[in-house]
PDB file of C-alpha atoms in Angstrom:
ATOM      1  CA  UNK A 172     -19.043   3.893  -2.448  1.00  0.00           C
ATOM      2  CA  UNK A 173     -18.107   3.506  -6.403  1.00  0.00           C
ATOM      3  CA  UNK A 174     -14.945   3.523  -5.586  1.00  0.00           C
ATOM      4  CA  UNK A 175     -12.834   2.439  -9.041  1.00  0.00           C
ATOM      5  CA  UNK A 176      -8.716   2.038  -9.282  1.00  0.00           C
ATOM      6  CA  UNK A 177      -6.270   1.618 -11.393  1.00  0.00           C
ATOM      7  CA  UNK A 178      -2.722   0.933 -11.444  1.00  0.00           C
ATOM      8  CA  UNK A 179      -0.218   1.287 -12.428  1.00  0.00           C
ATOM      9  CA  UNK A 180      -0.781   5.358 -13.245  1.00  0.00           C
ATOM     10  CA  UNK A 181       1.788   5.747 -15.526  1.00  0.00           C
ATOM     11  CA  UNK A 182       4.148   2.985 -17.102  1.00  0.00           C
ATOM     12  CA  UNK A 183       7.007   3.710 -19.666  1.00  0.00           C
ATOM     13  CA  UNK A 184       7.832   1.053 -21.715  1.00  0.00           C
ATOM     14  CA  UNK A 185       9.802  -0.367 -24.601  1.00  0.00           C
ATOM     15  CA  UNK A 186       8.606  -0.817 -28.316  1.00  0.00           C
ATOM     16  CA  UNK A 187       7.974  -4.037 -28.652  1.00  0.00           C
ATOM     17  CA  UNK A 188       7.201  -5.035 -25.065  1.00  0.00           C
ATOM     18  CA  UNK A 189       3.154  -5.663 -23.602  1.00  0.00           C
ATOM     19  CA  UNK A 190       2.213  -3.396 -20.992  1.00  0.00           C
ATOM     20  CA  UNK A 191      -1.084  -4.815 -18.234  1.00  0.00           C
ATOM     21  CA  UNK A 192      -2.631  -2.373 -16.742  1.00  0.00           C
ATOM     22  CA  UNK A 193      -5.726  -3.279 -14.174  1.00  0.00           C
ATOM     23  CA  UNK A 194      -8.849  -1.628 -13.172  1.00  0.00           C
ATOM     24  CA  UNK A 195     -10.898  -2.491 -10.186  1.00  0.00           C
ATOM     25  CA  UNK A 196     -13.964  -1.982  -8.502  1.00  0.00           C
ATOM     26  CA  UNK A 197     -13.161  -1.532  -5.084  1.00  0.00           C
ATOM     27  CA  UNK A 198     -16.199  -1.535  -2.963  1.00  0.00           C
ATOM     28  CA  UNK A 199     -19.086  -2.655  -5.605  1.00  0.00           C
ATOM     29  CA  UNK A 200     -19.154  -5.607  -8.302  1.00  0.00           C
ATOM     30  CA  UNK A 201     -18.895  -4.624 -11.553  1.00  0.00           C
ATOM     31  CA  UNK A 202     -20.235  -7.164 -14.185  1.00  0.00           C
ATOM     32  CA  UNK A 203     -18.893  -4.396 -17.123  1.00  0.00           C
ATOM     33  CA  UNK A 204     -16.654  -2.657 -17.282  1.00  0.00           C
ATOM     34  CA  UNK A 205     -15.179  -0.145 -19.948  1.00  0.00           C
ATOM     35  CA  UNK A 206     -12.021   0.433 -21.768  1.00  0.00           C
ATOM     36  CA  UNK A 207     -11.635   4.617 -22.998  1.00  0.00           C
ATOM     37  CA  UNK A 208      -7.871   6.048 -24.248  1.00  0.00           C
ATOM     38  CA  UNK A 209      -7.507   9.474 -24.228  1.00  0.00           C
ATOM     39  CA  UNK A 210      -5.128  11.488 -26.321  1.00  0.00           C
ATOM     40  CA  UNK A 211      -4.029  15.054 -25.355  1.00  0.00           C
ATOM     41  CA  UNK A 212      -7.012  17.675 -25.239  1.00  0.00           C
ATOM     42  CA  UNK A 213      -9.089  15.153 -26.877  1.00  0.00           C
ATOM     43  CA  UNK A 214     -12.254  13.280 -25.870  1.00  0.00           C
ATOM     44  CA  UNK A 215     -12.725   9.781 -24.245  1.00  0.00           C
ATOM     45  CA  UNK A 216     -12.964   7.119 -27.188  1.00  0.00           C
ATOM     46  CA  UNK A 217     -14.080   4.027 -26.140  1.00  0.00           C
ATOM     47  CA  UNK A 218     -12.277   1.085 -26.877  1.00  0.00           C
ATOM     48  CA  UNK A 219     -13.905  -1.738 -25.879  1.00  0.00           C
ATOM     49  CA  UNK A 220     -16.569  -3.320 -23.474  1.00  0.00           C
ATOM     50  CA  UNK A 221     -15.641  -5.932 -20.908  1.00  0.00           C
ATOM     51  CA  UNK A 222     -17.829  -8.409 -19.492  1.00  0.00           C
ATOM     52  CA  UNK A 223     -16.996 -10.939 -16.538  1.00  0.00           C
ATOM     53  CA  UNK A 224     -16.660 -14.408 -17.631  1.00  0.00           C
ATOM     54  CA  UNK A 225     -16.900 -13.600 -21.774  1.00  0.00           C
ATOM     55  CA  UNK A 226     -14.930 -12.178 -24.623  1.00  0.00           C
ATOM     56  CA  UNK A 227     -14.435  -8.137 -24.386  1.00  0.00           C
ATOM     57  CA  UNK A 228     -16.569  -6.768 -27.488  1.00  0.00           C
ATOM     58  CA  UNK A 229     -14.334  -4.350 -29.299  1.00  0.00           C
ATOM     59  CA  UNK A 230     -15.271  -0.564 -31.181  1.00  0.00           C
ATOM     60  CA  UNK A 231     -14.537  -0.703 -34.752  1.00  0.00           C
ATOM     61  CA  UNK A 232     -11.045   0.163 -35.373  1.00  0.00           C
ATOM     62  CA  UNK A 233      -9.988  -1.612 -32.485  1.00  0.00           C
ATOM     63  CA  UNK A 234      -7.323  -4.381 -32.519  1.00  0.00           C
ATOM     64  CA  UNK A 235      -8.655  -7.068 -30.311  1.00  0.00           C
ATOM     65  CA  UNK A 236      -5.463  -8.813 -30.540  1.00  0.00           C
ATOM     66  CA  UNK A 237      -3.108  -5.939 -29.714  1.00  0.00           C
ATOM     67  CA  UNK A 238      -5.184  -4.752 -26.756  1.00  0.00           C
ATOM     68  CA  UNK A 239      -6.360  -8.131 -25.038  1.00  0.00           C
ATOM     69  CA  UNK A 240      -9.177  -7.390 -22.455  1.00  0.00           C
ATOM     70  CA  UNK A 241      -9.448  -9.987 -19.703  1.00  0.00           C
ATOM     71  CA  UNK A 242     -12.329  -9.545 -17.317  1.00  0.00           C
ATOM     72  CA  UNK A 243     -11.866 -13.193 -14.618  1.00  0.00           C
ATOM     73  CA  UNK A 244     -13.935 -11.615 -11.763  1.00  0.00           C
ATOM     74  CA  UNK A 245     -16.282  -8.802 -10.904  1.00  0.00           C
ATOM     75  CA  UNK A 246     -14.204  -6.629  -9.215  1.00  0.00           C
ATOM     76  CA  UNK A 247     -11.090  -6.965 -11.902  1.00  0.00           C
ATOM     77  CA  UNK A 248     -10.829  -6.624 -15.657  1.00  0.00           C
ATOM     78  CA  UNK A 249      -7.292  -5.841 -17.123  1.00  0.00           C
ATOM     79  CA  UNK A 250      -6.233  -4.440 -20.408  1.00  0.00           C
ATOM     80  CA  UNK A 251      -2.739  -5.793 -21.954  1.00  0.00           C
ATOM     81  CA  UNK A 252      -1.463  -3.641 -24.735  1.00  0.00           C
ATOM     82  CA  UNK A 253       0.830  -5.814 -26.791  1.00  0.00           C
ATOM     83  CA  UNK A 254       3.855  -5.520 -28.701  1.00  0.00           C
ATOM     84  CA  UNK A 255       3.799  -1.681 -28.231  1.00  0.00           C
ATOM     85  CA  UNK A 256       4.665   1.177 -30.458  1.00  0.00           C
ATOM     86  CA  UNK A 257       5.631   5.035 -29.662  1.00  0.00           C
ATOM     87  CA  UNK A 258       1.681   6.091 -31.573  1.00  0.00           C
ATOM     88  CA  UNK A 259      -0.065   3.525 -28.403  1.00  0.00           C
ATOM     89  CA  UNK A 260       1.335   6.431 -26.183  1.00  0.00           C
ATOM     90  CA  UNK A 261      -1.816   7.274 -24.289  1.00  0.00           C
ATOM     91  CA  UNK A 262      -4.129   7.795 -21.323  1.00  0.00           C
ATOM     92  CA  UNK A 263      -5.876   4.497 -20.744  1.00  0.00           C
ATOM     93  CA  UNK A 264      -9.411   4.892 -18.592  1.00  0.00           C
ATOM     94  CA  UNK A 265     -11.376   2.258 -17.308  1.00  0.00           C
ATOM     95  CA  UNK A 266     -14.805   2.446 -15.846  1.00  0.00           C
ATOM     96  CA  UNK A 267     -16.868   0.033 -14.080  1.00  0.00           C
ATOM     97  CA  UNK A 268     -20.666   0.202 -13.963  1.00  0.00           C
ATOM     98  CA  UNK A 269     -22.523   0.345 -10.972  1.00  0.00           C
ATOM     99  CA  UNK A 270     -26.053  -1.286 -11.207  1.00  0.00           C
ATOM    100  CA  UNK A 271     -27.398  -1.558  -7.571  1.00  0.00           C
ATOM    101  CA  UNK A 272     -30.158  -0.853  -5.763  1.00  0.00           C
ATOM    102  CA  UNK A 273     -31.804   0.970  -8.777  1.00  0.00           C
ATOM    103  CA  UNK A 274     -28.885   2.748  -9.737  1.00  0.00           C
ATOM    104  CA  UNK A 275     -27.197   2.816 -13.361  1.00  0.00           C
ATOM    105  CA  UNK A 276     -23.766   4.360 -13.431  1.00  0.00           C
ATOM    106  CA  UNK A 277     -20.350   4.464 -14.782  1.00  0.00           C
ATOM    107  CA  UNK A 278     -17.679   5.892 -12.642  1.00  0.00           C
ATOM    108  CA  UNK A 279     -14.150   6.041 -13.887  1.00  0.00           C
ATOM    109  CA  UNK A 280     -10.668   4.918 -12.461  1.00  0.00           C
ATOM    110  CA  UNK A 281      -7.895   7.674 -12.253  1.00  0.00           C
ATOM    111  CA  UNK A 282      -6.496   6.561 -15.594  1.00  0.00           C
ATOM    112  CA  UNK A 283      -2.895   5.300 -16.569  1.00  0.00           C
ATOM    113  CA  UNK A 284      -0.752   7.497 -19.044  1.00  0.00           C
ATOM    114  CA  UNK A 285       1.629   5.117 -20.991  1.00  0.00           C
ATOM    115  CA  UNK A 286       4.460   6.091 -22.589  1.00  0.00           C
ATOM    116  CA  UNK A 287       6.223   3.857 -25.097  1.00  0.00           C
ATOM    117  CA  UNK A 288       9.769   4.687 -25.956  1.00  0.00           C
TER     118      UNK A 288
ATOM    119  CA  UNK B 281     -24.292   3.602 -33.128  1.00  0.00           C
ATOM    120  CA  UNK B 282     -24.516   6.305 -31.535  1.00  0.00           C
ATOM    121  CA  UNK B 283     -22.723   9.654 -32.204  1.00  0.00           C
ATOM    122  CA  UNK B 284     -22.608  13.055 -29.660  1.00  0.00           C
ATOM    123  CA  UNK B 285     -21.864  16.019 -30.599  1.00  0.00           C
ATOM    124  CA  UNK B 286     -21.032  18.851 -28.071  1.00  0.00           C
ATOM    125  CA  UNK B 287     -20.440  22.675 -28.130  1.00  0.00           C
ATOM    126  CA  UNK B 288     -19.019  25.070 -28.057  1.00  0.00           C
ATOM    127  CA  UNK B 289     -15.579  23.384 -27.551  1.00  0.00           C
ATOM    128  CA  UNK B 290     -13.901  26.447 -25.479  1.00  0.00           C
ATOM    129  CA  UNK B 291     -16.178  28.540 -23.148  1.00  0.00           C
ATOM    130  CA  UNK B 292     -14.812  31.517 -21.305  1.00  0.00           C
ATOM    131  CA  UNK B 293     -17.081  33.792 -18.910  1.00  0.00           C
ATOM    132  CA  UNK B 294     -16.719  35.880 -16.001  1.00  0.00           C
ATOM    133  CA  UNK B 295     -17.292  34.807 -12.602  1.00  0.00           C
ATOM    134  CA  UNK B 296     -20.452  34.829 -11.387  1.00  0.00           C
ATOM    135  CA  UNK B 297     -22.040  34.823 -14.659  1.00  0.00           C
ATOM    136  CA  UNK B 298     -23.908  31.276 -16.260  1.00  0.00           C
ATOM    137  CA  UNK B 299     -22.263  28.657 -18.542  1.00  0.00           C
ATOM    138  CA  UNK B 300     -24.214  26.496 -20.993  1.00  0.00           C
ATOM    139  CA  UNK B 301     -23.195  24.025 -23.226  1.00  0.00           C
ATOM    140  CA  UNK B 302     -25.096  22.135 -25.685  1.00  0.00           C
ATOM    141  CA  UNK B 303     -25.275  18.496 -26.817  1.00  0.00           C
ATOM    142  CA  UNK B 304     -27.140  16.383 -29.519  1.00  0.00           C
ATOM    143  CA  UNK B 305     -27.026  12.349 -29.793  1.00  0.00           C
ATOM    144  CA  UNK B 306     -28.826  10.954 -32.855  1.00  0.00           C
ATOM    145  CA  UNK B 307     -29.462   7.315 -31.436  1.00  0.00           C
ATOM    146  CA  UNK B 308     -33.435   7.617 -30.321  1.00  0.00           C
ATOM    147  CA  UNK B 309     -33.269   4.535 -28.361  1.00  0.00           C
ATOM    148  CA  UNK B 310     -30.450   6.393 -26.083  1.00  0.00           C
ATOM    149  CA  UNK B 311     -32.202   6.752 -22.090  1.00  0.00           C
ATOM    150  CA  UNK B 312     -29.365   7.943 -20.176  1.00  0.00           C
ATOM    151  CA  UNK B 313     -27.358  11.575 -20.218  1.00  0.00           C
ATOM    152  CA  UNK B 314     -24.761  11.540 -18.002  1.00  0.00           C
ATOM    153  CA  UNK B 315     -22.145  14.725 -17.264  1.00  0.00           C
ATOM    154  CA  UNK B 316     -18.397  14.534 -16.506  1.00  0.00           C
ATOM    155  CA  UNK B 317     -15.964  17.234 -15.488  1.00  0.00           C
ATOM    156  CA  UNK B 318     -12.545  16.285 -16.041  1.00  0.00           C
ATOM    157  CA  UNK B 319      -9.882  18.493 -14.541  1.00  0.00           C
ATOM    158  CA  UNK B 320      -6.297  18.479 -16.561  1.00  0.00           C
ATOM    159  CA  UNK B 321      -4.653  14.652 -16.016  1.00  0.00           C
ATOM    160  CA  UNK B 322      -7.560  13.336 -13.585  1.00  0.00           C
ATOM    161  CA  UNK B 323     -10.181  11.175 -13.802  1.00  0.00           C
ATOM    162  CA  UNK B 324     -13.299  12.240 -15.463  1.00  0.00           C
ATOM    163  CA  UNK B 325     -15.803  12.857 -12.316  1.00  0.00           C
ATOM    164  CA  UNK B 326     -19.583  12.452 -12.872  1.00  0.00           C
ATOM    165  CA  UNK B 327     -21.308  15.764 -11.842  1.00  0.00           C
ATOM    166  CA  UNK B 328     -25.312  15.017 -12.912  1.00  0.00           C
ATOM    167  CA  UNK B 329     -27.033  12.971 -14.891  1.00  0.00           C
ATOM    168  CA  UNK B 330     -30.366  12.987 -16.622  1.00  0.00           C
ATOM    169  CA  UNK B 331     -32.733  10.298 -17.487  1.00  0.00           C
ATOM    170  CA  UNK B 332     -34.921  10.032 -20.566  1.00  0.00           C
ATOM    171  CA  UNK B 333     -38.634  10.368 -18.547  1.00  0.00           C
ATOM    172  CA  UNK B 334     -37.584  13.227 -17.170  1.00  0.00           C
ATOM    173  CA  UNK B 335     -37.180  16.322 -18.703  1.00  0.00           C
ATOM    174  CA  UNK B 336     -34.790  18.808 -16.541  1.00  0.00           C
ATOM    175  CA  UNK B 337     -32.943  17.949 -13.080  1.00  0.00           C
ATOM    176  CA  UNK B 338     -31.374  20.710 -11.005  1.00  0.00           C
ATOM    177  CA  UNK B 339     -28.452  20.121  -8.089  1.00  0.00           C
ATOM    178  CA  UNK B 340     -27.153  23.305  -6.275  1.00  0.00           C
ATOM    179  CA  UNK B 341     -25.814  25.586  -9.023  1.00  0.00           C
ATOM    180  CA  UNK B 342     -25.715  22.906 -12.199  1.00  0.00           C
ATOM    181  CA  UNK B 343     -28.912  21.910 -13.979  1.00  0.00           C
ATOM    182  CA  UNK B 344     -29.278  19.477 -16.830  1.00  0.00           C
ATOM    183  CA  UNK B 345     -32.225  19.769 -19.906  1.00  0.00           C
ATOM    184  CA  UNK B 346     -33.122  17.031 -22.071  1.00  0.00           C
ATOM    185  CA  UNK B 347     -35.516  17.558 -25.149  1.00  0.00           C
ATOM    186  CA  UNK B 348     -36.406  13.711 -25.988  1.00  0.00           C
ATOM    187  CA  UNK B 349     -38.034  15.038 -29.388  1.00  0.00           C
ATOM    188  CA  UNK B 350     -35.272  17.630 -30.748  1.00  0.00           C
ATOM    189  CA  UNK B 351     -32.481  14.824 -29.357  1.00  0.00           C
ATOM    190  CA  UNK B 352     -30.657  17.814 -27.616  1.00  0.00           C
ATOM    191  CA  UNK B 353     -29.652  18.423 -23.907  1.00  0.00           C
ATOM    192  CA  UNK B 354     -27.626  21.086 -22.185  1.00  0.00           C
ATOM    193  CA  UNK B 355     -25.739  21.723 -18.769  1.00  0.00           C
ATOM    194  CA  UNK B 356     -26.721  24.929 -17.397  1.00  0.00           C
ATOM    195  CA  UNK B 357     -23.993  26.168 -14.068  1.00  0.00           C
ATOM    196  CA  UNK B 358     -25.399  29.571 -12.763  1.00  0.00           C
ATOM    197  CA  UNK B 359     -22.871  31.850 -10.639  1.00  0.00           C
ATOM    198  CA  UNK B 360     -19.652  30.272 -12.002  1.00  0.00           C
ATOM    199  CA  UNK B 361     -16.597  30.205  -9.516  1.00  0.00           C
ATOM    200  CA  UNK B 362     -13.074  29.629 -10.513  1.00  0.00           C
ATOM    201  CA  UNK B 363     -13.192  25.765  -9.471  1.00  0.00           C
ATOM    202  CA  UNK B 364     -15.883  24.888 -12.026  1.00  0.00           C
ATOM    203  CA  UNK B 365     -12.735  25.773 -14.742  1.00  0.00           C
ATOM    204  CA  UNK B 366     -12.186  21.991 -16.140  1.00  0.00           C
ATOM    205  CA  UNK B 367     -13.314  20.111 -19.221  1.00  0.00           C
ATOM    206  CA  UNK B 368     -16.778  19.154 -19.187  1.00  0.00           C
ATOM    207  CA  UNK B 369     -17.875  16.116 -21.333  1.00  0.00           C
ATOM    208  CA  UNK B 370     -21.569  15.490 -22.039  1.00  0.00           C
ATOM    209  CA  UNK B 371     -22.450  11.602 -22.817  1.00  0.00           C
ATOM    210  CA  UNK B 372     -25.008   9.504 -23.667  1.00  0.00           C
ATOM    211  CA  UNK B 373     -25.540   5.539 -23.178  1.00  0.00           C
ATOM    212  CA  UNK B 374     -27.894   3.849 -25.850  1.00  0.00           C
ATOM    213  CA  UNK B 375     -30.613   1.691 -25.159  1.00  0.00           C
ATOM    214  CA  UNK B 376     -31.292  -2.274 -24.607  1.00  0.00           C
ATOM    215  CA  UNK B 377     -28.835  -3.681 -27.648  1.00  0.00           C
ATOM    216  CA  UNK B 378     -25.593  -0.818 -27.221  1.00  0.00           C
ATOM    217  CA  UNK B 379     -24.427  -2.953 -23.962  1.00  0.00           C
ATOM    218  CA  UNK B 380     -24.963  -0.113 -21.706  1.00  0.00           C
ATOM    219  CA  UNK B 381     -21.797   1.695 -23.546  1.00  0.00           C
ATOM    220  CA  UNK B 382     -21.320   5.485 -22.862  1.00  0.00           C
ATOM    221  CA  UNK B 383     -20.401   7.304 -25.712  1.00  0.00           C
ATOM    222  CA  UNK B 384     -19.245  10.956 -25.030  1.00  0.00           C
ATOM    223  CA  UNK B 385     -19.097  14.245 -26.571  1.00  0.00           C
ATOM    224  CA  UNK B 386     -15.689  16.001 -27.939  1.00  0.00           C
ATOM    225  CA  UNK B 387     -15.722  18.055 -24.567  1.00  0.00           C
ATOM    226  CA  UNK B 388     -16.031  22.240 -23.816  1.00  0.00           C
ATOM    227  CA  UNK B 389     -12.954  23.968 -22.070  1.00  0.00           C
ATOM    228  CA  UNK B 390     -14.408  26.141 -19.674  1.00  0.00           C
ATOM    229  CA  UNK B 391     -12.849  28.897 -18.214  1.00  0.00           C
ATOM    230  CA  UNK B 392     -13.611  30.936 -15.606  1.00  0.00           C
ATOM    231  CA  UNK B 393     -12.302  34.897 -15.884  1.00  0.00           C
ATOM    232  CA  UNK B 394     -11.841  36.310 -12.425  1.00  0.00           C
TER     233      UNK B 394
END
């Protein structure tokens, strides 16, 4: 169980075209879910918080209208990087919580590594 | 909000031997202390976690500390092997108002010398 996905895993794209990428919980309902980029050798930074049915709440320093956060059921929330540059070149991570049966958890999808050209 | 820190960053010991690595949060309110190893371009995989009314949890070779008053908690793997080589990432989630949010640490390279 806690089984997470994500796809695509790795996208190359434009500058100037929007990337979607989608994360799902594949076995549980998740009513959050999370939003983390990675950048070489560095540490997860969390971008935003998504929440099924309301607007994503964003970190500071995060552009809510280049990286639009849609979250339209429990098992789905997707992440749309717009209008991309070469410096949004990244590992994107999404997690999903898992709150059942007295359990409080975050397990992670594999990640998709975006290149922007 | 909340703000880990982690060390050391790189961590290199023999085989066999133990590997610790430390980690501080300053938000008081913060209940849960989750661990991730993250092996190079995979997921980051949840290995233990602790909770904040308890004060150590063990599971095989990996143990977790927490001290509630000093804000500090550790990872503790006895007789290291050469698969426990990965990044490991301490994190912590805050309480009620943070949303559940895990914020994590800047991560320790371990290594494991044969």
């Amino acid at each position: 169980g806690a089984v997470v996905s994500q796809h695509p895993s790795r996208v190359i794209c434009k500058s100037g075209t929007s990337v979607k990428i989608e994360c799902r919980s594949l076995d549980f309902q998740a009513t959050t879910m999370f939003w983390y980029r990675q950048f070489p050798k560095q540490s997860l930074m969390l971008m935003a918080t998504s929440n099924e049915g309301s607007k994503a709440t964003y970190e500071q320093g995060v552009e809510k209208d280049k990286f639009l956060i849609n979250h339209a059921s429990l098992t789905l929330s997707t992440l749309t990087v717009t209008s991309a540059h070469p410096e949004d070149s990244s590992f994107y991570i999404c997690s999903a919580r898992y709150a059942i049966s007295g359990r409080d958890e975050q397990y992670f999808g594999p990640g998709t590594r975006l290149t922007v050209t | 909000g909340e703000n880990v820190e982690q060390h050391p960053s790189t961590l290199s010991v023999q085989e066999g031997d133990s590997a610790v690595i430390k980690c501080t949060y300053s938000d008081s309110a913060s209940n849960y202390f989750p661990w991730y190893k993250q092996e190079l371009g995979k997921r980051p995989q949840l290995i233990i976690d602790i909770r904040s009314n308890v004060g150590e949890k063990k599971d095989q070779r990996i143990a977790v500390t927490l001290n509630k008053t000093a804000k500090h908690f550790s990872l503790h793997i006895t007789e290291t092997q050469p698969e426990d080589s990965a990044v490991y990432f301490c994190a912590a989630r805050g309480g009620y108002s943070s949303a559940s949010k895990i914020i994590f640490g800047s991560g320790t390279r371990l290594s494991i010398r044969p």
